[in-house]
Amino acid sequence: MRRFLRPGHDPVRERLKRDLFQFNKTVEHGFPHQPSALGYSPFLRLMAIGTRSGAIKLYGAPGVEFMGLHEENNTVMQIHFIPDQCQLVTLLDDNSLHLWSLKQHGGASELREEHRFTLKGPPGSPPSATQVTAVLPHSSREVLYLGTESGNIFVVELPSFQVLEDRTITPEAVLQRIPEENCSRRSCELVEALQEHPKNPDQILVGYSRGLIVLWDLQNNKATHHFLGSQQLENLYWQRDGSKFISCHYDGSYTQWPVSSDNRQPEPLENTVPYGPFPCKAISKIYWQTTKNGLPYIIFQGGMPRASYGDRHSISVIHGSQQTAFDFTSRVIDFFIIFSSDPAAEFDDPSALVVLAEEELVVIDLKSAGWPAVHPPYLASLHCSAITCSHHVSNIPLKLWERIISAGSKQNIHYSSMPWPIDGGTNIAPDPPQRDLLLTGHEDGTVRFWDASGVCLHLLYKLSTVRVFLTDADPNDNMNTLGEDEWPPLRKVGTFDPYSDDPRLGIQKIYLCKYSGYLAVAGTAGQVLVMELNDEDAEHVVDHAEADLLQDQEGYRWKGHEKLKTRDGPVRFEAGFQPFVLVQCQPPAVVTSLALHSEWKLVAFGTSHGFGLFDHQQKRLVFVKCTLHPSDQLALEGPLSRVKSLKKSLRQSFRRIRRSRVSSRKRRGGSGNTSEVQEANAKFDQDTLQEMELAPVQRKIEARSAEDSFTGFVRTLYFADTFLRDSSRHCPSLWAGTNGGTVYAFCLRVPPAERRMDEPVRAEQAKEIQLMHRAPVVGILVLDGRSTPLPEPLEVAHDLSKSPDMQGSHQLLVVSEEQFKVFTLPKVSSKLKLKLTALEGCRVRKVTVANFGSCKTDDYSENDLAVLTNLGDIQIISLPFLKLQIRYPCIRKEDVSGIASCVFTKYGQGFYLISPSEFERFSLSTKWLVEPRCIVDMPEVTSNNHMHSKSGTENAARNS
C-alpha cells in the first residue's frame, strides 16, 4: 500500500490534524451595520433587527441570539412577529414577504425561512396596486392584512401565503359607508397604518395617508366608524381599553379620537402640537401608555420645530409635568415600548423605551427618576469612535479581571440599575473556560476593554488618554447639561460620537501585560504612554521624555503634524489605568510597533524613522536607532535640497535601466525552465507603494532595491532572553524588523532587582540581518531548546508555563511578507525556510503563535503558526519544521479593512471587522469554540389576545 500514498502523506498526522483544526465562523459581535427595521414580541420577549443587506438578527436574554439572511440581500423594511407563535414575517424593499420560524433541531433550534411570497396584482395593473405599505398579523394567527399604495387591503393566509381574494378590503367598499361630502377616491389612497382593536379582534383600524381613518368590521365586511383628520396621517395607536385611539400627523401634531358604541360621527377629543406653534416636523410614530396614577405616558418620534431643530433625531417622553426630548446622534430607525403584556392588567405601566438608531441601540428606564439609560449587555456600538487597532489577551487572572470591572463600575454610576428588559429565551451554552479581553483603540484617544469570553461582547471599562494632552475639548464638559428653561427639553443620549477632537489622539498600538497590570498605548502623533492600574482616583504629574529618532541627521525636515501639547502640573485620573510616563517620538510620526516587557520594566517602540527602548522604572531613554535609508523621503515627509533630489532621481533612473538590461540578458541566455519561472513570476509584479500595507495583490519574489521608500518603517519588535553573543551565555535582547527586510538585534544588560534603580540598563547592537529579498519583516520569534516559543514575561513566575530550555540551542524564526526562515542562534546561520509567495502568490499580513489542543484528549496540544494572507486565507504552519498543515478561506480578498483589522488569540480564535461596527468571530480550533446555544420557552396560548404571555411548553433554539 505504501507506493499508493502521496509523498509526505502521513495517515496518523492526518487524523491528528482533524482532531486539532477546524474552521468555524461562530458569532458576530457588535452593532448590525446599516439597520433598517425593528420588531418586538412581548409574547417571546425577543427583539428582531433587520439590515439593508438582508440580514435578520434576533436577541433575547444575554447569550440568546439568532441570525438569518435573506437570499435576495434586499433591505428589510418591516418585521412583524406572529402573535403567540415562534414565527415572524419580514417585508423587503422588493415587496416580497418572508415567513421565519424557530425550529427545534438536535436539542436546540435554529432560525429558518419557511416560505416567501410576493403579492401580485391583476395583469396590467401598476406596481402601486400591490406595493405593500402596512402589515398587520392578526391575533388569530391565521392571516396577514396587507395595506398597499393603491388603498387595497389584501388578506393572506398563514402559513401558506395564499391570497383570500373574497376578503379583500377595497377603497370602493370603504367609500360606500362614508358620507358623500367626505367621499373622494383619493382619500383612500396609500394605507399608512393597520391596527387591530385591543379588545375586539373582529375590528381593525385603517389609516390612509390623506387623513381618513376607518374602523372596519371584519365579520360584516363594512366600515362602522370613520374619522376625518385635517392633516396627512403618519401612524395610529390604540389605547389599552379600546375606547380611544391616537393619530399622529405630518405637521407635528397628534389627535385623540373617541370610539363610541353607536354610529355617531366622532369628533376629536384633543389636537396637540407639542412643540408648536411654529412649523414642526412630522410625528412618525406614537404611543399612549396608561398608568396607575392616572397620568399617561405619551411617547413619540419627531415633532421638533423645523427651523431650529429640523436636523435633530429625537424621541420625546411626556408624563405629567415631566417632558424630555431624547436627542440621538444618528437617525432613529424605529422604537418600541416594553409594558405589561398581561391581558388581565388594567394599565400599561411602561417600563422601558427601546430605540434603534442607525448607529446604536439605546434603552431608557422609564421606572427610575430622571429616566436614565440602561447599559446594554450586547449590541455594543463598537464604532462609537472609529476603531483604529485591536489587541486580544487570553486567560486573564481573576484579580486583574475584578480590578478592571471595579474601575468600569465606577464609570457606570449614571446608568440605570434595572435588569435588562429584553430577556426572552435561556442561554444554555457552557460557561466560558477562561476570561478573555479584547481591547480596541479608537480615533478619539480611548481604549475600550471588552469581555470577549463568551457570545456577548460586553464593555467592562473605558480608558481615555485625552487628559494627558491639551485639546480643544474640555474633558469636564457635560453634553447632557440642560438649562432649567431650555425648550425643547433636549437631552443627549447614547455613546455614538464619530467626531474626534484631534485625530492625533488616535490609538495605533496597545500592549497589556496581564500579570503585572502594566499597559502601554501608542498613538498617531508619536506618543507612547505607559500606565499602571490604580483602584482609586489619583492626581499626579505624568513624566515626559523625548526620543529623537533622527538623531540630529542633517538635511531632513519633518513636514507632518505637530506633536500633541501636554498639560503642565498634576493631572487628575479616574480609577483604572493611569499613565505615569509619556515618551514622545520625534518626529511625531505614527507609532507602527510596540512591545512591553514588564519583568525588565522596558518598553520598545518603532515608527517609520526608527525605534527606541525606554526604561519605565528609571524613566530613562536607553537608546534610539534610526533605520532610515537616505532615499526614505516619504517617511521623512520632507524633501532634500533641490540638487540632492536631482542627483538621486538621475541615479535611480540609471539603476533601473541597468537592472532592466541585466534581466533581459538573463532571459535571453537562460534555460527554458528559468524563462518559465520568470514568466510565471512576472504576472505577480503589481506591487506599488500605495499597496504596501493595503491592497491584496500578487507579485513575484525578487530582491528589492534598498532605495525603495519606507524601508526604515519598523514593523515588529520582540523581547527575548536568548543566546545572542555565544552559546554559553544567554542574555536579554531586543529584536526589530523593518519594512526593508532588515532585522536588528540588541544585547541588553538589565541590572539585578537589588540594583535596578541604581544602575542604568545598557544596550549594544549585536546582530544585523539583511534578508536577500528585502521583503517587510512582519514577525520575529525565538524557539528554545525544545523548539517551543519562549514564554511571555512573568508567565513562568506565575506557574503558568514551563521554564524555557536553555540547554539546547535556540532558533530564530523570521517571518517576512514572502517567506518563513529559521536561523540557528547565536551564529544566525540559515537552517530552514518556507517560501510562501513563490508557491501561493500571496503575502503574509498577520502571524501569531497559537496553541491547539486535541478535541479527543486533554493530554495533547501543540504550538503552530496562524497566518493571515492578503488573499484573506488563513494558513496553519507547524513549528519548528514549517510544514503547511491546512488552509481555510476566511475573508474576501477585496475586504482590505477586514484583513487589516484581524487579530488572533493565543488559543486559535480570531476577530476581524466585517463592518465599522461589527466583529466576526472565528475559530481554527476544534477545542476552543464560542458560539450561541440557547432555548426559547414558548408561552402557553390561552386566548387569541396577542398580549398573553404564560409559561408552558419548551422549544429549543440555536443560532445557525
PDB file of C-alpha atoms in Angstrom, residues 22-162:
ATOM      1  CA  GLN A  22     -11.489  23.086  12.308  1.00  0.00           C
ATOM      2  CA  PHE A  23     -12.609  26.404  10.851  1.00  0.00           C
ATOM      3  CA  ASN A  24     -15.892  27.949  12.003  1.00  0.00           C
ATOM      4  CA  LYS A  25     -17.326  31.426  11.863  1.00  0.00           C
ATOM      5  CA  THR A  26     -19.120  31.419  15.177  1.00  0.00           C
ATOM      6  CA  VAL A  27     -20.760  34.729  16.095  1.00  0.00           C
ATOM      7  CA  GLU A  28     -20.922  38.391  15.127  1.00  0.00           C
ATOM      8  CA  HIS A  29     -20.124  40.867  17.891  1.00  0.00           C
ATOM      9  CA  GLY A  30     -21.202  44.486  17.947  1.00  0.00           C
ATOM     10  CA  PHE A  31     -23.926  46.502  16.316  1.00  0.00           C
ATOM     11  CA  PRO A  32     -25.512  45.472  12.973  1.00  0.00           C
ATOM     12  CA  HIS A  33     -24.290  47.567  10.060  1.00  0.00           C
ATOM     13  CA  GLN A  34     -26.972  49.762   8.462  1.00  0.00           C
ATOM     14  CA  PRO A  35     -30.044  48.587  10.407  1.00  0.00           C
ATOM     15  CA  SER A  36     -33.322  49.222   8.643  1.00  0.00           C
ATOM     16  CA  ALA A  37     -36.156  47.616  10.644  1.00  0.00           C
ATOM     17  CA  LEU A  38     -37.110  46.708  14.219  1.00  0.00           C
ATOM     18  CA  GLY A  39     -39.606  44.258  15.691  1.00  0.00           C
ATOM     19  CA  TYR A  40     -40.501  43.039  19.172  1.00  0.00           C
ATOM     20  CA  SER A  41     -42.538  40.160  20.556  1.00  0.00           C
ATOM     21  CA  PRO A  42     -43.933  40.760  24.061  1.00  0.00           C
ATOM     22  CA  PHE A  43     -45.020  37.118  23.926  1.00  0.00           C
ATOM     23  CA  LEU A  44     -41.478  35.735  23.409  1.00  0.00           C
ATOM     24  CA  ARG A  45     -39.679  38.805  24.810  1.00  0.00           C
ATOM     25  CA  LEU A  46     -37.414  38.736  21.775  1.00  0.00           C
ATOM     26  CA  MET A  47     -36.285  41.669  19.635  1.00  0.00           C
ATOM     27  CA  ALA A  48     -35.535  41.456  15.907  1.00  0.00           C
ATOM     28  CA  ILE A  49     -33.368  43.779  13.822  1.00  0.00           C
ATOM     29  CA  GLY A  50     -33.232  43.784  10.016  1.00  0.00           C
ATOM     30  CA  THR A  51     -30.494  45.379   7.896  1.00  0.00           C
ATOM     31  CA  ARG A  52     -30.063  46.849   4.444  1.00  0.00           C
ATOM     32  CA  SER A  53     -28.059  43.802   3.373  1.00  0.00           C
ATOM     33  CA  GLY A  54     -30.963  41.429   4.096  1.00  0.00           C
ATOM     34  CA  ALA A  55     -29.767  40.083   7.452  1.00  0.00           C
ATOM     35  CA  ILE A  56     -32.181  39.478  10.306  1.00  0.00           C
ATOM     36  CA  LYS A  57     -30.964  39.111  13.881  1.00  0.00           C
ATOM     37  CA  LEU A  58     -32.956  38.085  16.950  1.00  0.00           C
ATOM     38  CA  TYR A  59     -31.912  38.931  20.514  1.00  0.00           C
ATOM     39  CA  GLY A  60     -33.271  37.975  23.919  1.00  0.00           C
ATOM     40  CA  ALA A  61     -31.539  37.425  27.249  1.00  0.00           C
ATOM     41  CA  PRO A  62     -27.737  37.789  27.115  1.00  0.00           C
ATOM     42  CA  GLY A  63     -26.399  34.884  25.070  1.00  0.00           C
ATOM     43  CA  VAL A  64     -29.702  34.291  23.242  1.00  0.00           C
ATOM     44  CA  GLU A  65     -29.009  35.207  19.622  1.00  0.00           C
ATOM     45  CA  PHE A  66     -30.235  34.046  16.225  1.00  0.00           C
ATOM     46  CA  MET A  67     -29.311  35.117  12.740  1.00  0.00           C
ATOM     47  CA  GLY A  68     -30.811  34.614   9.301  1.00  0.00           C
ATOM     48  CA  LEU A  69     -30.036  36.010   5.879  1.00  0.00           C
ATOM     49  CA  HIS A  70     -32.452  36.581   3.016  1.00  0.00           C
ATOM     50  CA  GLU A  71     -31.099  35.168  -0.228  1.00  0.00           C
ATOM     51  CA  GLU A  72     -32.079  38.324  -2.063  1.00  0.00           C
ATOM     52  CA  ASN A  73     -29.828  40.578   0.087  1.00  0.00           C
ATOM     53  CA  ASN A  74     -32.504  43.261  -0.165  1.00  0.00           C
ATOM     54  CA  THR A  75     -33.270  45.821   2.512  1.00  0.00           C
ATOM     55  CA  VAL A  76     -35.541  44.613   5.315  1.00  0.00           C
ATOM     56  CA  MET A  77     -38.319  47.222   5.529  1.00  0.00           C
ATOM     57  CA  GLN A  78     -40.585  45.819   8.243  1.00  0.00           C
ATOM     58  CA  ILE A  79     -40.512  42.999  10.842  1.00  0.00           C
ATOM     59  CA  HIS A  80     -43.672  41.647  12.493  1.00  0.00           C
ATOM     60  CA  PHE A  81     -43.902  38.758  14.977  1.00  0.00           C
ATOM     61  CA  ILE A  82     -46.906  36.455  14.609  1.00  0.00           C
ATOM     62  CA  PRO A  83     -48.898  36.695  17.881  1.00  0.00           C
ATOM     63  CA  ASP A  84     -48.448  33.734  20.243  1.00  0.00           C
ATOM     64  CA  GLN A  85     -46.050  31.969  17.862  1.00  0.00           C
ATOM     65  CA  CYS A  86     -42.296  31.448  17.390  1.00  0.00           C
ATOM     66  CA  GLN A  87     -42.690  32.988  13.943  1.00  0.00           C
ATOM     67  CA  LEU A  88     -42.156  36.346  12.302  1.00  0.00           C
ATOM     68  CA  VAL A  89     -42.745  37.948   8.927  1.00  0.00           C
ATOM     69  CA  THR A  90     -40.326  40.270   7.128  1.00  0.00           C
ATOM     70  CA  LEU A  91     -41.105  42.679   4.305  1.00  0.00           C
ATOM     71  CA  LEU A  92     -38.253  43.523   1.913  1.00  0.00           C
ATOM     72  CA  ASP A  93     -37.869  46.501  -0.377  1.00  0.00           C
ATOM     73  CA  ASP A  94     -38.560  44.274  -3.411  1.00  0.00           C
ATOM     74  CA  ASN A  95     -42.092  43.851  -1.973  1.00  0.00           C
ATOM     75  CA  SER A  96     -41.500  40.205  -1.000  1.00  0.00           C
ATOM     76  CA  LEU A  97     -42.758  38.726   2.281  1.00  0.00           C
ATOM     77  CA  HIS A  98     -40.837  36.032   4.159  1.00  0.00           C
ATOM     78  CA  LEU A  99     -42.017  33.778   6.976  1.00  0.00           C
ATOM     79  CA  TRP A 100     -39.356  32.737   9.522  1.00  0.00           C
ATOM     80  CA  SER A 101     -39.684  30.146  12.286  1.00  0.00           C
ATOM     81  CA  LEU A 102     -37.638  28.961  15.249  1.00  0.00           C
ATOM     82  CA  LYS A 103     -37.491  25.216  14.681  1.00  0.00           C
ATOM     83  CA  GLN A 104     -36.166  22.549  17.008  1.00  0.00           C
ATOM     84  CA  HIS A 105     -33.125  20.731  15.743  1.00  0.00           C
ATOM     85  CA  GLY A 106     -30.771  18.463  17.673  1.00  0.00           C
ATOM     86  CA  GLY A 107     -31.596  19.669  21.173  1.00  0.00           C
ATOM     87  CA  ALA A 108     -31.536  23.286  20.107  1.00  0.00           C
ATOM     88  CA  SER A 109     -33.303  25.173  17.377  1.00  0.00           C
ATOM     89  CA  GLU A 110     -32.407  27.428  14.525  1.00  0.00           C
ATOM     90  CA  LEU A 111     -33.982  30.304  12.678  1.00  0.00           C
ATOM     91  CA  ARG A 112     -35.280  29.020   9.352  1.00  0.00           C
ATOM     92  CA  GLU A 113     -37.035  30.652   6.441  1.00  0.00           C
ATOM     93  CA  GLU A 114     -40.262  28.712   5.846  1.00  0.00           C
ATOM     94  CA  HIS A 115     -41.964  30.500   2.950  1.00  0.00           C
ATOM     95  CA  ARG A 116     -41.603  33.507   0.705  1.00  0.00           C
ATOM     96  CA  PHE A 117     -44.281  35.348  -1.209  1.00  0.00           C
ATOM     97  CA  THR A 118     -44.731  38.368  -3.460  1.00  0.00           C
ATOM     98  CA  LEU A 119     -48.152  39.953  -3.780  1.00  0.00           C
ATOM     99  CA  LYS A 120     -49.196  40.104  -7.435  1.00  0.00           C
ATOM    100  CA  GLY A 121     -51.963  42.237  -8.918  1.00  0.00           C
ATOM    101  CA  PRO A 122     -54.181  41.545 -11.937  1.00  0.00           C
ATOM    102  CA  PRO A 123     -52.480  41.637 -15.373  1.00  0.00           C
ATOM    103  CA  GLY A 124     -51.733  45.180 -16.495  1.00  0.00           C
ATOM    104  CA  SER A 125     -52.108  46.733 -13.058  1.00  0.00           C
ATOM    105  CA  PRO A 126     -49.452  49.255 -11.949  1.00  0.00           C
ATOM    106  CA  PRO A 127     -46.886  48.217  -9.289  1.00  0.00           C
ATOM    107  CA  SER A 128     -48.527  50.540  -6.769  1.00  0.00           C
ATOM    108  CA  ALA A 129     -51.606  48.310  -6.809  1.00  0.00           C
ATOM    109  CA  THR A 130     -49.739  45.681  -4.763  1.00  0.00           C
ATOM    110  CA  GLN A 131     -46.873  47.689  -3.193  1.00  0.00           C
ATOM    111  CA  VAL A 132     -47.185  46.762   0.482  1.00  0.00           C
ATOM    112  CA  THR A 133     -47.023  49.717   2.891  1.00  0.00           C
ATOM    113  CA  ALA A 134     -48.540  48.277   6.091  1.00  0.00           C
ATOM    114  CA  VAL A 135     -48.590  44.758   7.575  1.00  0.00           C
ATOM    115  CA  LEU A 136     -50.878  43.512  10.355  1.00  0.00           C
ATOM    116  CA  PRO A 137     -50.512  39.936  11.683  1.00  0.00           C
ATOM    117  CA  HIS A 138     -53.932  39.152  13.122  1.00  0.00           C
ATOM    118  CA  SER A 139     -54.204  37.740  16.646  1.00  0.00           C
ATOM    119  CA  SER A 140     -55.991  34.676  15.225  1.00  0.00           C
ATOM    120  CA  ARG A 141     -52.525  33.703  13.853  1.00  0.00           C
ATOM    121  CA  GLU A 142     -54.274  32.619  10.647  1.00  0.00           C
ATOM    122  CA  VAL A 143     -53.983  35.663   8.372  1.00  0.00           C
ATOM    123  CA  LEU A 144     -51.977  38.754   7.497  1.00  0.00           C
ATOM    124  CA  TYR A 145     -53.596  42.030   6.462  1.00  0.00           C
ATOM    125  CA  LEU A 146     -51.515  43.844   3.845  1.00  0.00           C
ATOM    126  CA  GLY A 147     -52.214  47.515   3.153  1.00  0.00           C
ATOM    127  CA  THR A 148     -50.955  48.838  -0.192  1.00  0.00           C
ATOM    128  CA  GLU A 149     -50.216  52.075  -2.020  1.00  0.00           C
ATOM    129  CA  SER A 150     -53.407  51.698  -4.027  1.00  0.00           C
ATOM    130  CA  GLY A 151     -55.554  51.639  -0.877  1.00  0.00           C
ATOM    131  CA  ASN A 152     -56.477  47.965  -1.208  1.00  0.00           C
ATOM    132  CA  ILE A 153     -56.048  45.755   1.856  1.00  0.00           C
ATOM    133  CA  PHE A 154     -55.311  42.153   0.928  1.00  0.00           C
ATOM    134  CA  VAL A 155     -55.825  39.216   3.261  1.00  0.00           C
ATOM    135  CA  VAL A 156     -53.168  36.488   3.090  1.00  0.00           C
ATOM    136  CA  GLU A 157     -53.498  33.105   4.776  1.00  0.00           C
ATOM    137  CA  LEU A 158     -50.721  31.801   7.040  1.00  0.00           C
ATOM    138  CA  PRO A 159     -48.524  29.878   6.674  1.00  0.00           C
ATOM    139  CA  SER A 160     -49.319  29.182   3.012  1.00  0.00           C
ATOM    140  CA  PHE A 161     -49.316  32.856   1.898  1.00  0.00           C
ATOM    141  CA  GLN A 162     -52.433  32.197  -0.162  1.00  0.00           C
TER     142      GLN A 162
END
